[in-house]
mmCIF file of C-alpha atoms in Angstrom:
data_model
loop_
_atom_site.group_PDB
_atom_site.id
_atom_site.type_symbol
_atom_site.label_atom_id
_atom_site.label_comp_id
_atom_site.label_asym_id
_atom_site.label_seq_id
_atom_site.Cartn_x
_atom_site.Cartn_y
_atom_site.Cartn_z
ATOM 1 C CA UNK R 20 4.012 54.688 29.320
ATOM 2 C CA UNK R 21 5.986 53.934 32.467
ATOM 3 C CA UNK R 22 9.564 52.870 31.776
ATOM 4 C CA UNK R 23 11.960 51.317 34.283
ATOM 5 C CA UNK R 24 15.391 52.957 34.606
ATOM 6 C CA UNK R 25 18.491 50.778 34.658
ATOM 7 C CA UNK R 26 19.220 52.041 38.165
ATOM 8 C CA UNK R 27 16.146 51.771 40.349
ATOM 9 C CA UNK R 28 15.688 54.715 42.668
ATOM 10 C CA UNK R 29 12.911 54.178 45.172
ATOM 11 C CA UNK R 30 11.400 56.356 47.843
ATOM 12 C CA UNK R 31 11.175 54.949 51.377
ATOM 13 C CA UNK R 32 7.938 53.165 52.240
ATOM 14 C CA UNK R 33 6.677 54.956 55.344
ATOM 15 C CA UNK R 34 2.877 54.771 55.081
ATOM 16 C CA UNK R 35 0.366 51.944 55.253
ATOM 17 C CA UNK R 36 -3.384 51.574 54.802
ATOM 18 C CA UNK R 37 -5.294 48.861 56.664
ATOM 19 C CA UNK R 38 -8.791 48.010 55.416
ATOM 20 C CA UNK R 39 -10.965 47.378 58.491
ATOM 21 C CA UNK R 40 -14.488 48.410 57.525
ATOM 22 C CA UNK R 41 -16.110 45.021 56.944
ATOM 23 C CA UNK R 42 -19.121 43.884 58.959
ATOM 24 C CA UNK R 43 -17.726 40.473 59.917
ATOM 25 C CA UNK R 44 -21.047 38.761 59.184
ATOM 26 C CA UNK R 45 -19.476 35.285 59.342
ATOM 27 C CA UNK R 46 -18.883 35.821 63.061
ATOM 28 C CA UNK R 47 -22.289 37.180 64.029
ATOM 29 C CA UNK R 48 -23.620 37.577 66.663
ATOM 30 C CA UNK R 49 -20.127 38.011 68.214
ATOM 31 C CA UNK R 50 -19.270 40.829 65.792
ATOM 32 C CA UNK R 51 -22.492 42.761 66.410
ATOM 33 C CA UNK R 52 -20.588 44.848 68.970
ATOM 34 C CA UNK R 53 -16.960 43.714 68.511
ATOM 35 C CA UNK R 54 -15.182 44.246 65.170
ATOM 36 C CA UNK R 55 -13.824 41.025 63.681
ATOM 37 C CA UNK R 56 -10.390 42.665 63.576
ATOM 38 C CA UNK R 57 -10.477 42.791 67.385
ATOM 39 C CA UNK R 58 -11.072 39.076 67.846
ATOM 40 C CA UNK R 59 -8.236 37.754 70.025
ATOM 41 C CA UNK R 60 -5.396 35.453 69.113
ATOM 42 C CA UNK R 61 -4.856 34.363 72.722
ATOM 43 C CA UNK R 62 -4.084 37.794 74.234
ATOM 44 C CA UNK R 63 -3.739 40.175 71.258
ATOM 45 C CA UNK R 64 -6.339 41.266 68.709
ATOM 46 C CA UNK R 65 -5.698 40.197 65.117
ATOM 47 C CA UNK R 66 -5.137 43.750 63.898
ATOM 48 C CA UNK R 67 -2.322 44.331 66.396
ATOM 49 C CA UNK R 68 -0.243 41.579 64.800
ATOM 50 C CA UNK R 69 -0.609 43.326 61.443
ATOM 51 C CA UNK R 70 0.299 46.716 62.930
ATOM 52 C CA UNK R 71 3.384 45.276 64.638
ATOM 53 C CA UNK R 72 4.473 43.652 61.381
ATOM 54 C CA UNK R 73 4.118 46.989 59.566
ATOM 55 C CA UNK R 74 6.152 48.808 62.209
ATOM 56 C CA UNK R 75 8.834 46.106 61.998
ATOM 57 C CA UNK R 76 9.114 46.882 58.257
ATOM 58 C CA UNK R 77 9.721 50.586 58.877
ATOM 59 C CA UNK R 78 6.188 51.961 58.608
ATOM 60 C CA UNK R 79 5.667 55.191 60.559
ATOM 61 C CA UNK R 80 2.147 56.311 59.567
ATOM 62 C CA UNK R 81 -0.781 53.875 59.593
ATOM 63 C CA UNK R 82 -4.173 54.823 58.158
ATOM 64 C CA UNK R 83 -6.946 52.509 59.340
ATOM 65 C CA UNK R 84 -10.095 52.674 57.206
ATOM 66 C CA UNK R 85 -13.042 51.788 59.427
ATOM 67 C CA UNK R 86 -16.836 51.713 59.569
ATOM 68 C CA UNK R 87 -19.298 53.182 62.031
ATOM 69 C CA UNK R 88 -19.053 50.201 64.427
ATOM 70 C CA UNK R 89 -15.245 50.113 64.769
ATOM 71 C CA UNK R 90 -14.608 52.539 67.617
ATOM 72 C CA UNK R 91 -12.918 49.845 69.707
ATOM 73 C CA UNK R 92 -10.071 49.711 67.149
ATOM 74 C CA UNK R 93 -9.372 53.397 67.747
ATOM 75 C CA UNK R 94 -9.597 52.874 71.513
ATOM 76 C CA UNK R 95 -7.158 49.965 71.362
ATOM 77 C CA UNK R 96 -4.407 52.026 69.731
ATOM 78 C CA UNK R 97 -5.154 55.099 71.871
ATOM 79 C CA UNK R 98 -3.485 55.821 75.219
ATOM 80 C CA UNK R 99 -4.647 53.546 78.008
ATOM 81 C CA UNK R 100 -7.122 54.883 80.530
ATOM 82 C CA UNK R 101 -6.023 56.341 83.854
ATOM 83 C CA UNK R 102 -8.055 53.697 85.693
ATOM 84 C CA UNK R 103 -6.371 50.800 83.914
ATOM 85 C CA UNK R 104 -2.926 52.323 84.380
ATOM 86 C CA UNK R 105 -3.551 52.834 88.109
ATOM 87 C CA UNK R 106 -4.927 49.312 88.490
ATOM 88 C CA UNK R 107 -1.894 47.693 86.846
ATOM 89 C CA UNK R 108 0.539 49.827 88.825
ATOM 90 C CA UNK R 109 -1.137 49.143 92.180
ATOM 91 C CA UNK R 110 -1.262 45.419 91.397
ATOM 92 C CA UNK R 111 2.461 45.336 90.737
ATOM 93 C CA UNK R 112 1.963 44.352 87.095
ATOM 94 C CA UNK R 113 4.676 46.687 85.824
ATOM 95 C CA UNK R 114 5.702 44.495 82.891
ATOM 96 C CA UNK R 115 2.121 44.275 81.630
ATOM 97 C CA UNK R 116 1.710 48.024 82.170
ATOM 98 C CA UNK R 117 4.773 48.790 80.060
ATOM 99 C CA UNK R 118 3.718 46.369 77.315
ATOM 100 C CA UNK R 119 0.207 47.845 77.128
ATOM 101 C CA UNK R 120 1.443 51.430 77.109
ATOM 102 C CA UNK R 121 3.626 50.714 74.079
ATOM 103 C CA UNK R 122 0.600 49.935 71.891
ATOM 104 C CA UNK R 123 -0.282 53.601 71.365
ATOM 105 C CA UNK R 124 3.355 54.404 70.582
ATOM 106 C CA UNK R 125 3.778 51.853 67.778
ATOM 107 C CA UNK R 126 3.080 54.379 65.000
ATOM 108 C CA UNK R 127 1.228 57.544 64.054
ATOM 109 C CA UNK R 128 -2.395 56.437 63.623
ATOM 110 C CA UNK R 129 -5.062 58.102 61.509
ATOM 111 C CA UNK R 130 -8.638 56.878 61.082
ATOM 112 C CA UNK R 131 -10.879 57.354 58.060
ATOM 113 C CA UNK R 132 -14.500 56.264 57.679
ATOM 114 C CA UNK R 133 -15.033 54.268 54.490
ATOM 115 C CA UNK R 134 -17.320 55.813 51.895
ATOM 116 C CA UNK R 135 -18.248 54.273 48.585
ATOM 117 C CA UNK R 136 -19.217 50.956 46.991
ATOM 118 C CA UNK R 137 -18.345 47.549 48.408
ATOM 119 C CA UNK R 138 -14.944 46.256 47.330
ATOM 120 C CA UNK R 139 -11.233 46.309 48.158
ATOM 121 C CA UNK R 140 -10.549 49.489 46.129
ATOM 122 C CA UNK R 141 -12.840 51.690 48.230
ATOM 123 C CA UNK R 142 -10.586 51.815 51.338
ATOM 124 C CA UNK R 143 -7.767 53.056 49.109
ATOM 125 C CA UNK R 144 -9.952 55.807 47.678
ATOM 126 C CA UNK R 145 -11.080 56.743 51.181
ATOM 127 C CA UNK R 146 -7.452 57.138 52.315
ATOM 128 C CA UNK R 147 -6.007 58.614 49.103
ATOM 129 C CA UNK R 148 -5.838 62.182 50.463
ATOM 130 C CA UNK R 149 -3.593 60.987 53.309
ATOM 131 C CA UNK R 150 -1.353 58.802 51.137
ATOM 132 C CA UNK R 151 -0.293 61.596 48.808
ATOM 133 C CA UNK R 152 2.516 60.944 46.326
ATOM 134 C CA UNK R 153 4.300 58.199 48.260
ATOM 135 C CA UNK R 154 4.624 54.434 47.890
ATOM 136 C CA UNK R 155 2.614 52.643 50.556
ATOM 137 C CA UNK R 156 1.635 49.259 51.939
ATOM 138 C CA UNK R 157 -1.961 48.071 51.715
ATOM 139 C CA UNK R 158 -3.142 45.334 54.091
ATOM 140 C CA UNK R 159 -6.387 43.734 55.165
ATOM 141 C CA UNK R 160 -7.124 43.499 58.888
ATOM 142 C CA UNK R 161 -8.213 39.863 59.051
ATOM 143 C CA UNK R 162 -5.477 37.886 57.308
ATOM 144 C CA UNK R 163 -1.701 37.873 57.447
ATOM 145 C CA UNK R 164 1.431 35.827 56.836
ATOM 146 C CA UNK R 165 3.595 34.839 59.770
ATOM 147 C CA UNK R 166 7.126 34.737 58.350
ATOM 148 C CA UNK R 167 10.792 35.249 59.169
ATOM 149 C CA UNK R 168 11.877 37.770 57.999
ATOM 150 C CA UNK R 169 8.408 39.307 58.131
ATOM 151 C CA UNK R 170 6.223 39.378 55.048
ATOM 152 C CA UNK R 171 6.341 43.184 54.794
ATOM 153 C CA UNK R 172 10.117 43.207 55.174
ATOM 154 C CA UNK R 173 10.299 40.801 52.244
ATOM 155 C CA UNK R 174 7.954 42.938 50.127
ATOM 156 C CA UNK R 175 9.805 46.169 50.912
ATOM 157 C CA UNK R 176 13.112 44.452 50.080
ATOM 158 C CA UNK R 177 11.771 43.521 46.622
ATOM 159 C CA UNK R 178 10.482 47.071 46.145
ATOM 160 C CA UNK R 179 13.835 48.585 47.118
ATOM 161 C CA UNK R 180 15.647 46.374 44.614
ATOM 162 C CA UNK R 181 13.192 46.486 41.701
ATOM 163 C CA UNK R 182 10.740 49.345 42.279
ATOM 164 C CA UNK R 183 7.202 48.917 40.964
ATOM 165 C CA UNK R 184 4.359 47.247 42.840
ATOM 166 C CA UNK R 185 4.860 44.105 44.931
ATOM 167 C CA UNK R 186 2.206 41.532 45.836
ATOM 168 C CA UNK R 187 2.247 39.025 48.693
ATOM 169 C CA UNK R 188 1.943 35.578 47.142
ATOM 170 C CA UNK R 189 1.565 32.095 48.616
ATOM 171 C CA UNK R 190 1.328 28.718 46.953
ATOM 172 C CA UNK R 191 -2.196 27.335 46.648
ATOM 173 C CA UNK R 192 -2.522 24.060 48.512
ATOM 174 C CA UNK R 193 -6.170 23.123 47.965
ATOM 175 C CA UNK R 194 -8.726 23.491 45.181
ATOM 176 C CA UNK R 195 -10.930 25.853 47.191
ATOM 177 C CA UNK R 196 -8.129 28.466 47.161
ATOM 178 C CA UNK R 197 -8.847 29.075 43.478
ATOM 179 C CA UNK R 198 -12.350 30.230 44.406
ATOM 180 C CA UNK R 199 -11.183 32.599 47.164
ATOM 181 C CA UNK R 200 -8.084 34.446 45.931
ATOM 182 C CA UNK R 201 -6.602 36.144 42.904
ATOM 183 C CA UNK R 202 -3.839 34.329 40.988
ATOM 184 C CA UNK R 203 -0.887 35.744 39.097
ATOM 185 C CA UNK R 204 0.961 34.663 35.993
ATOM 186 C CA UNK R 205 4.133 35.901 34.274
ATOM 187 C CA UNK R 206 7.871 35.386 34.027
ATOM 188 C CA UNK R 207 9.552 33.615 36.910
ATOM 189 C CA UNK R 208 12.637 35.678 37.840
ATOM 190 C CA UNK R 209 13.708 33.418 40.702
ATOM 191 C CA UNK R 210 12.237 30.713 42.911
ATOM 192 C CA UNK R 211 10.386 33.336 44.939
ATOM 193 C CA UNK R 212 9.881 36.260 42.542
ATOM 194 C CA UNK R 213 7.636 36.647 39.491
ATOM 195 C CA UNK R 214 7.418 39.488 36.980
ATOM 196 C CA UNK R 215 3.617 39.559 36.865
ATOM 197 C CA UNK R 216 1.842 39.985 33.540
ATOM 198 C CA UNK R 217 -1.597 38.648 34.411
ATOM 199 C CA UNK R 218 -3.864 38.837 37.455
ATOM 200 C CA UNK R 219 -7.019 36.721 37.467
ATOM 201 C CA UNK R 220 -9.388 37.204 40.384
ATOM 202 C CA UNK R 221 -10.895 33.940 41.703
ATOM 203 C CA UNK R 222 -10.274 31.781 38.606
ATOM 204 C CA UNK R 223 -12.351 28.933 40.079
ATOM 205 C CA UNK R 224 -9.974 26.048 39.483
ATOM 206 C CA UNK R 225 -6.313 25.207 38.994
ATOM 207 C CA UNK R 226 -6.995 24.527 35.310
ATOM 208 C CA UNK R 227 -8.063 28.124 34.652
ATOM 209 C CA UNK R 228 -5.480 29.843 36.881
ATOM 210 C CA UNK R 229 -2.301 31.289 35.328
ATOM 211 C CA UNK R 230 -0.159 29.659 38.047
ATOM 212 C CA UNK R 231 -0.421 28.200 41.534
ATOM 213 C CA UNK R 232 0.633 31.530 43.110
ATOM 214 C CA UNK R 233 -2.238 33.156 44.995
ATOM 215 C CA UNK R 234 -2.133 36.899 45.628
ATOM 216 C CA UNK R 235 -3.291 37.416 49.205
ATOM 217 C CA UNK R 236 -3.457 40.403 51.554
ATOM 218 C CA UNK R 237 -0.374 42.620 51.661
ATOM 219 C CA UNK R 238 0.881 44.870 48.875
ATOM 220 C CA UNK R 239 3.442 47.583 48.215
ATOM 221 C CA UNK R 240 1.822 50.001 45.765
ATOM 222 C CA UNK R 241 3.103 52.896 43.737
ATOM 223 C CA UNK R 242 0.998 56.049 44.279
ATOM 224 C CA UNK R 243 0.177 55.920 40.553
ATOM 225 C CA UNK R 244 -2.403 53.241 41.392
ATOM 226 C CA UNK R 245 -4.594 55.898 43.014
ATOM 227 C CA UNK R 246 -4.926 57.752 39.716
ATOM 228 C CA UNK R 247 -5.969 54.564 37.945
ATOM 229 C CA UNK R 248 -8.516 53.871 40.686
ATOM 230 C CA UNK R 249 -9.943 57.390 40.421
ATOM 231 C CA UNK R 250 -10.532 56.867 36.700
ATOM 232 C CA UNK R 251 -12.063 53.450 37.389
ATOM 233 C CA UNK R 252 -14.380 54.977 39.987
ATOM 234 C CA UNK R 253 -15.625 57.520 37.462
ATOM 235 C CA UNK R 254 -16.507 54.631 35.130
ATOM 236 C CA UNK R 255 -17.928 52.404 37.897
ATOM 237 C CA UNK R 256 -21.608 51.431 37.638
ATOM 238 C CA UNK R 257 -22.305 48.333 39.755
ATOM 239 C CA UNK R 258 -20.811 45.283 41.443
ATOM 240 C CA UNK R 259 -17.650 45.083 43.546
ATOM 241 C CA UNK R 260 -15.194 47.950 43.153
ATOM 242 C CA UNK R 261 -11.833 46.120 43.234
ATOM 243 C CA UNK R 262 -8.320 47.289 42.468
ATOM 244 C CA UNK R 263 -7.128 44.258 40.461
ATOM 245 C CA UNK R 264 -8.436 45.507 37.062
ATOM 246 C CA UNK R 265 -6.642 48.839 37.608
ATOM 247 C CA UNK R 266 -3.447 46.978 38.478
ATOM 248 C CA UNK R 267 -3.809 44.973 35.257
ATOM 249 C CA UNK R 268 -4.195 48.241 33.331
ATOM 250 C CA UNK R 269 -1.012 49.512 34.963
ATOM 251 C CA UNK R 270 0.835 46.413 33.746
ATOM 252 C CA UNK R 271 -0.446 47.043 30.213
ATOM 253 C CA UNK R 272 0.809 50.650 30.463
ATOM 254 C CA UNK R 273 4.308 49.510 31.398
ATOM 255 C CA UNK R 274 4.283 49.672 35.195
ATOM 256 C CA UNK R 275 6.046 46.804 36.894
ATOM 257 C CA UNK R 276 4.216 44.401 39.205
ATOM 258 C CA UNK R 277 6.058 41.649 41.071
ATOM 259 C CA UNK R 278 4.721 38.611 42.875
ATOM 260 C CA UNK R 279 6.766 37.840 45.996
ATOM 261 C CA UNK R 280 6.310 34.246 47.120
ATOM 262 C CA UNK R 281 6.907 34.774 50.836
ATOM 263 C CA UNK R 282 9.608 32.466 52.195
ATOM 264 C CA UNK R 283 9.543 30.832 55.630
ATOM 265 C CA UNK R 284 5.929 31.885 56.039
ATOM 266 C CA UNK R 285 2.464 30.583 56.825
ATOM 267 C CA UNK R 286 -0.715 32.300 55.644
ATOM 268 C CA UNK R 287 -3.568 32.780 58.135
ATOM 269 C CA UNK R 288 -7.058 33.789 56.974
ATOM 270 C CA UNK R 289 -8.883 34.689 60.172
ATOM 271 C CA UNK R 290 -11.955 35.985 58.317
ATOM 272 C CA UNK R 291 -13.215 32.398 58.156
ATOM 273 C CA UNK R 292 -14.508 30.716 61.344
ATOM 274 C CA UNK R 293 -12.706 27.423 60.903
ATOM 275 C CA UNK R 294 -9.471 29.101 59.845
ATOM 276 C CA UNK R 295 -9.747 31.490 62.787
ATOM 277 C CA UNK R 296 -10.010 28.545 65.202
ATOM 278 C CA UNK R 297 -6.975 26.905 63.580
ATOM 279 C CA UNK R 298 -5.065 30.166 63.962
ATOM 280 C CA UNK R 299 -5.938 30.413 67.656
ATOM 281 C CA UNK R 300 -4.675 26.863 68.197
ATOM 282 C CA UNK R 301 -1.398 27.603 66.381
ATOM 283 C CA UNK R 302 -0.815 30.786 68.368
ATOM 284 C CA UNK R 303 -1.648 29.080 71.661
ATOM 285 C CA UNK R 304 0.900 26.377 70.840
ATOM 286 C CA UNK R 305 3.497 29.111 70.211
ATOM 287 C CA UNK R 306 2.677 30.980 73.429
ATOM 288 C CA UNK R 307 5.480 30.677 75.987
ATOM 289 C CA UNK R 308 3.174 30.550 79.017
ATOM 290 C CA UNK R 309 0.561 28.195 77.565
ATOM 291 C CA UNK R 310 2.102 25.942 74.949
ATOM 292 C CA UNK R 311 3.040 22.900 77.033
ATOM 293 C CA UNK R 312 -0.177 22.699 79.048
ATOM 294 C CA UNK R 313 -2.314 23.460 75.993
ATOM 295 C CA UNK R 314 -0.551 20.795 73.943
ATOM 296 C CA UNK R 315 -1.191 18.253 76.711
ATOM 297 C CA UNK R 316 -4.851 19.283 76.730
ATOM 298 C CA UNK R 317 -5.170 18.786 72.966
ATOM 299 C CA UNK R 318 -3.416 15.419 73.099
ATOM 300 C CA UNK R 319 -5.772 14.358 75.857
ATOM 301 C CA UNK R 320 -8.759 15.347 73.751
ATOM 302 C CA UNK R 321 -7.419 13.396 70.804
ATOM 303 C CA UNK R 322 -6.967 10.363 73.061
ATOM 304 C CA UNK R 323 -10.557 10.587 74.259
ATOM 305 C CA UNK R 324 -10.125 12.080 77.728
ATOM 306 C CA UNK R 325 -12.741 14.463 79.108
#
């Protein structure tokens, strides 16, 4: 049984795993050749926002778990081509050149092809040999929380204070959320922190959920989870291979799991077409060069202008 010491001593969180192997079928035919993670939010692909948030939280090594059709992700975080560099320099676009060059220097990147059954536990098993015996962040490549301080900074702060495993949580605001996300229940330690005792995946309705706190993408995990997942994989027969049952088993064995209700944040789920369009609009309205003209355009549309 895992027992918490009175004085929590935690190891630094330096590694992260990003799951990016999905087919993006909701966005076909666009995603036939372009990974959904590379869809733009104005002028940056979705996955870059997640990478930048990880780096902001102190992550040094990022393992991206991909599929056979995701080469453009690797290219994006690689060094820019000589032709592009020469073109930007000769055009006098030095600021854009510097900004683009920095992408490959954000972190140490490693790429692993996903192997195994469908489900959110398989990327972790695919990257386990690179994670080793260290705490790590796990993120999906098509949803995120825009927050200040950043979501991952908030999660790492909870981990540094309490140890254990820390889940990104947001309040459910519509009934359909209970059919899309996992929900946590337990002892409320503060307005924004829960000592989680129960995790129910997609409870279906508010009446059957243990609380209104949805567990969405973004987790700090103890390396012990990998051992639980390995045992679960040996017992796996069919269906989705997900990590939530293993996390529940960890709770039963005495490991701590905390739900961090992210403050000053907004959750974006860009894996859904409508939500992706809403996200693009929000980011365009926050864009320094576009916001005023774009807002005028939207207001004109709402007023019936062509």
